[in-house]
PDB file of C-alpha atoms in Angstrom:
ATOM      1  CA  MET A   1       9.079 -84.329 -53.390  1.00  0.00           C
ATOM      2  CA  ARG A   2      10.793 -81.711 -51.264  1.00  0.00           C
ATOM      3  CA  ARG A   3       8.605 -79.331 -49.217  1.00  0.00           C
ATOM      4  CA  LEU A   4       9.086 -75.593 -49.275  1.00  0.00           C
ATOM      5  CA  GLY A   5      10.749 -74.108 -46.224  1.00  0.00           C
ATOM      6  CA  PRO A   6       9.462 -71.180 -44.200  1.00  0.00           C
ATOM      7  CA  VAL A   7      11.694 -68.690 -46.008  1.00  0.00           C
ATOM      8  CA  ALA A   8      10.301 -69.741 -49.398  1.00  0.00           C
ATOM      9  CA  TRP A   9       6.725 -69.379 -48.108  1.00  0.00           C
ATOM     10  CA  LEU A  10       7.511 -65.935 -46.715  1.00  0.00           C
ATOM     11  CA  ALA A  11       9.086 -64.943 -50.041  1.00  0.00           C
ATOM     12  CA  LEU A  12       5.871 -65.960 -51.801  1.00  0.00           C
ATOM     13  CA  ALA A  13       3.897 -63.897 -49.287  1.00  0.00           C
ATOM     14  CA  VAL A  14       6.106 -60.855 -49.997  1.00  0.00           C
ATOM     15  CA  VAL A  15       5.654 -61.283 -53.762  1.00  0.00           C
ATOM     16  CA  SER A  16       1.896 -61.552 -53.239  1.00  0.00           C
ATOM     17  CA  ALA A  17       1.961 -58.385 -51.119  1.00  0.00           C
ATOM     18  CA  LEU A  18       3.839 -56.520 -53.848  1.00  0.00           C
ATOM     19  CA  LEU A  19       1.326 -57.684 -56.457  1.00  0.00           C
ATOM     20  CA  LEU A  20      -1.494 -56.639 -54.118  1.00  0.00           C
ATOM     21  CA  GLY A  21       0.065 -53.184 -53.994  1.00  0.00           C
ATOM     22  CA  VAL A  22       0.227 -53.039 -57.788  1.00  0.00           C
ATOM     23  CA  ALA A  23      -3.430 -54.082 -58.159  1.00  0.00           C
ATOM     24  CA  ARG A  24      -4.508 -51.536 -55.548  1.00  0.00           C
ATOM     25  CA  PHE A  25      -2.437 -48.804 -57.222  1.00  0.00           C
ATOM     26  CA  VAL A  26      -3.984 -49.559 -60.621  1.00  0.00           C
ATOM     27  CA  GLY A  27      -7.459 -49.408 -59.100  1.00  0.00           C
ATOM     28  CA  VAL A  28      -6.973 -46.225 -57.116  1.00  0.00           C
ATOM     29  CA  PHE A  29      -5.330 -44.320 -59.944  1.00  0.00           C
ATOM     30  CA  SER A  30      -7.599 -45.628 -62.702  1.00  0.00           C
ATOM     31  CA  SER A  31      -9.036 -42.146 -63.154  1.00  0.00           C
ATOM     32  CA  GLY A  32      -5.712 -40.350 -63.053  1.00  0.00           C
ATOM     33  CA  LEU A  33      -5.799 -36.996 -61.323  1.00  0.00           C
ATOM     34  CA  ASP A  34      -9.033 -35.716 -62.871  1.00  0.00           C
ATOM     35  CA  ILE A  35     -12.028 -38.048 -62.908  1.00  0.00           C
ATOM     36  CA  VAL A  36     -14.075 -35.774 -65.177  1.00  0.00           C
ATOM     37  CA  GLU A  37     -11.307 -35.856 -67.784  1.00  0.00           C
ATOM     38  CA  ALA A  38     -10.947 -39.638 -67.435  1.00  0.00           C
ATOM     39  CA  CYS A  39     -14.690 -40.138 -67.924  1.00  0.00           C
ATOM     40  CA  ASP A  40     -14.630 -37.932 -71.020  1.00  0.00           C
ATOM     41  CA  ALA A  41     -11.695 -39.921 -72.391  1.00  0.00           C
ATOM     42  CA  ALA A  42     -13.656 -43.137 -71.793  1.00  0.00           C
ATOM     43  CA  GLY A  43     -16.642 -41.675 -73.630  1.00  0.00           C
ATOM     44  CA  GLN A  44     -18.816 -41.669 -70.508  1.00  0.00           C
ATOM     45  CA  PRO A  45     -20.749 -38.761 -69.045  1.00  0.00           C
ATOM     46  CA  PHE A  46     -19.704 -37.705 -65.553  1.00  0.00           C
ATOM     47  CA  ASP A  47     -22.732 -37.525 -63.236  1.00  0.00           C
ATOM     48  CA  ASP A  48     -22.064 -34.855 -60.579  1.00  0.00           C
ATOM     49  CA  GLN A  49     -25.077 -35.817 -58.465  1.00  0.00           C
ATOM     50  CA  TYR A  50     -24.187 -39.534 -58.511  1.00  0.00           C
ATOM     51  CA  TRP A  51     -20.581 -38.725 -57.569  1.00  0.00           C
ATOM     52  CA  ALA A  52     -21.634 -36.415 -54.710  1.00  0.00           C
ATOM     53  CA  GLU A  53     -23.864 -39.135 -53.232  1.00  0.00           C
ATOM     54  CA  ARG A  54     -21.179 -41.819 -53.465  1.00  0.00           C
ATOM     55  CA  GLU A  55     -17.937 -39.905 -53.011  1.00  0.00           C
ATOM     56  CA  ARG A  56     -17.012 -42.074 -49.992  1.00  0.00           C
ATOM     57  CA  GLU A  57     -17.021 -45.178 -52.232  1.00  0.00           C
ATOM     58  CA  ALA A  58     -13.910 -43.928 -54.016  1.00  0.00           C
ATOM     59  CA  GLU A  59     -12.095 -43.591 -50.674  1.00  0.00           C
ATOM     60  CA  GLN A  60     -12.810 -47.048 -49.252  1.00  0.00           C
ATOM     61  CA  TRP A  61     -10.139 -49.732 -49.290  1.00  0.00           C
ATOM     62  CA  PHE A  62     -12.321 -52.476 -50.743  1.00  0.00           C
ATOM     63  CA  PRO A  63     -14.007 -52.816 -53.142  1.00  0.00           C
ATOM     64  CA  VAL A  64     -12.209 -50.273 -55.279  1.00  0.00           C
ATOM     65  CA  HIS A  65     -14.583 -48.107 -57.337  1.00  0.00           C
ATOM     66  CA  ASN A  66     -14.155 -44.965 -59.365  1.00  0.00           C
ATOM     67  CA  LYS A  67     -17.475 -44.464 -61.102  1.00  0.00           C
ATOM     68  CA  CYS A  68     -18.353 -41.873 -63.705  1.00  0.00           C
ATOM     69  CA  ASN A  69     -22.048 -42.638 -63.352  1.00  0.00           C
ATOM     70  CA  ALA A  70     -24.314 -45.452 -62.180  1.00  0.00           C
ATOM     71  CA  HIS A  71     -23.397 -47.638 -65.145  1.00  0.00           C
ATOM     72  CA  TYR A  72     -19.664 -47.144 -65.698  1.00  0.00           C
ATOM     73  CA  ASP A  73     -16.700 -47.776 -63.416  1.00  0.00           C
ATOM     74  CA  LEU A  74     -13.209 -46.677 -64.446  1.00  0.00           C
ATOM     75  CA  VAL A  75     -11.649 -49.443 -62.333  1.00  0.00           C
ATOM     76  CA  SER A  76     -10.897 -52.515 -64.428  1.00  0.00           C
ATOM     77  CA  VAL A  77     -12.960 -55.604 -63.669  1.00  0.00           C
ATOM     78  CA  TRP A  78      -9.882 -57.626 -62.688  1.00  0.00           C
ATOM     79  CA  VAL A  79      -8.736 -55.308 -59.871  1.00  0.00           C
ATOM     80  CA  ASN A  80     -11.124 -56.342 -57.064  1.00  0.00           C
ATOM     81  CA  PRO A  81     -10.837 -60.113 -57.693  1.00  0.00           C
ATOM     82  CA  ALA A  82      -7.045 -59.734 -57.828  1.00  0.00           C
ATOM     83  CA  ILE A  83      -7.078 -57.963 -54.470  1.00  0.00           C
ATOM     84  CA  VAL A  84      -9.060 -60.841 -52.948  1.00  0.00           C
ATOM     85  CA  VAL A  85      -6.749 -63.466 -54.449  1.00  0.00           C
ATOM     86  CA  PHE A  86      -3.572 -61.717 -53.284  1.00  0.00           C
ATOM     87  CA  VAL A  87      -4.886 -61.223 -49.747  1.00  0.00           C
ATOM     88  CA  LEU A  88      -5.807 -64.919 -49.595  1.00  0.00           C
ATOM     89  CA  LEU A  89      -2.385 -65.888 -50.960  1.00  0.00           C
ATOM     90  CA  ILE A  90      -0.677 -63.783 -48.302  1.00  0.00           C
ATOM     91  CA  VAL A  91      -2.697 -65.429 -45.528  1.00  0.00           C
ATOM     92  CA  VAL A  92      -2.085 -68.930 -46.893  1.00  0.00           C
ATOM     93  CA  CYS A  93       1.645 -68.341 -47.434  1.00  0.00           C
ATOM     94  CA  VAL A  94       2.179 -66.895 -43.959  1.00  0.00           C
ATOM     95  CA  GLY A  95       0.213 -69.792 -42.473  1.00  0.00           C
ATOM     96  CA  ALA A  96       2.267 -72.280 -44.479  1.00  0.00           C
ATOM     97  CA  ALA A  97       5.487 -70.582 -43.330  1.00  0.00           C
ATOM     98  CA  VAL A  98       4.446 -70.923 -39.683  1.00  0.00           C
ATOM     99  CA  TRP A  99       3.377 -74.539 -40.214  1.00  0.00           C
ATOM    100  CA  SER A 100       6.637 -75.339 -42.013  1.00  0.00           C
ATOM    101  CA  ALA A 101       8.761 -73.738 -39.301  1.00  0.00           C
ATOM    102  CA  ARG A 102       6.897 -75.571 -36.524  1.00  0.00           C
ATOM    103  CA  SER A 103       7.072 -78.935 -38.290  1.00  0.00           C
ATOM    104  CA  ARG A 104      10.803 -78.514 -38.933  1.00  0.00           C
ATOM    105  CA  SER A 105      11.480 -77.576 -35.305  1.00  0.00           C
ATOM    106  CA  ARG A 106       9.468 -80.593 -34.106  1.00  0.00           C
ATOM    107  CA  ALA A 107      11.399 -82.843 -36.475  1.00  0.00           C
ATOM    108  CA  ARG A 108      14.704 -81.500 -35.140  1.00  0.00           C
ATOM    109  CA  ARG A 109      13.597 -82.044 -31.526  1.00  0.00           C
ATOM    110  CA  GLY A 110      12.550 -85.588 -32.380  1.00  0.00           C
ATOM    111  CA  LYS A 111      15.993 -86.406 -33.840  1.00  0.00           C
ATOM    112  CA  SER A 112      17.902 -85.090 -30.796  1.00  0.00           C
TER     113      SER A 112
END
């Protein structure tokens, strides 16, 4: 079986990064522009006091939350696990690209 080269591993890392961006975008914009309206559309009451206490949560990079109240999050349940998986895929693919490039250069030096 033929091994993937460094370019193929880097291409997989780029695809994973693009998918990470999509997952993050879906999470961040899960409430649209108006969270009160989005909560009403979801049939959930918007808790002003809860939001005021945890407003910083909506601004953090991970985990992504956009809560109407203590019991309901507008962010889909798949978003945070997807972010973890895509970050891990990026790290693994970049590592595999480096490993592949080094092993190919060592093989070339050994043949010379």
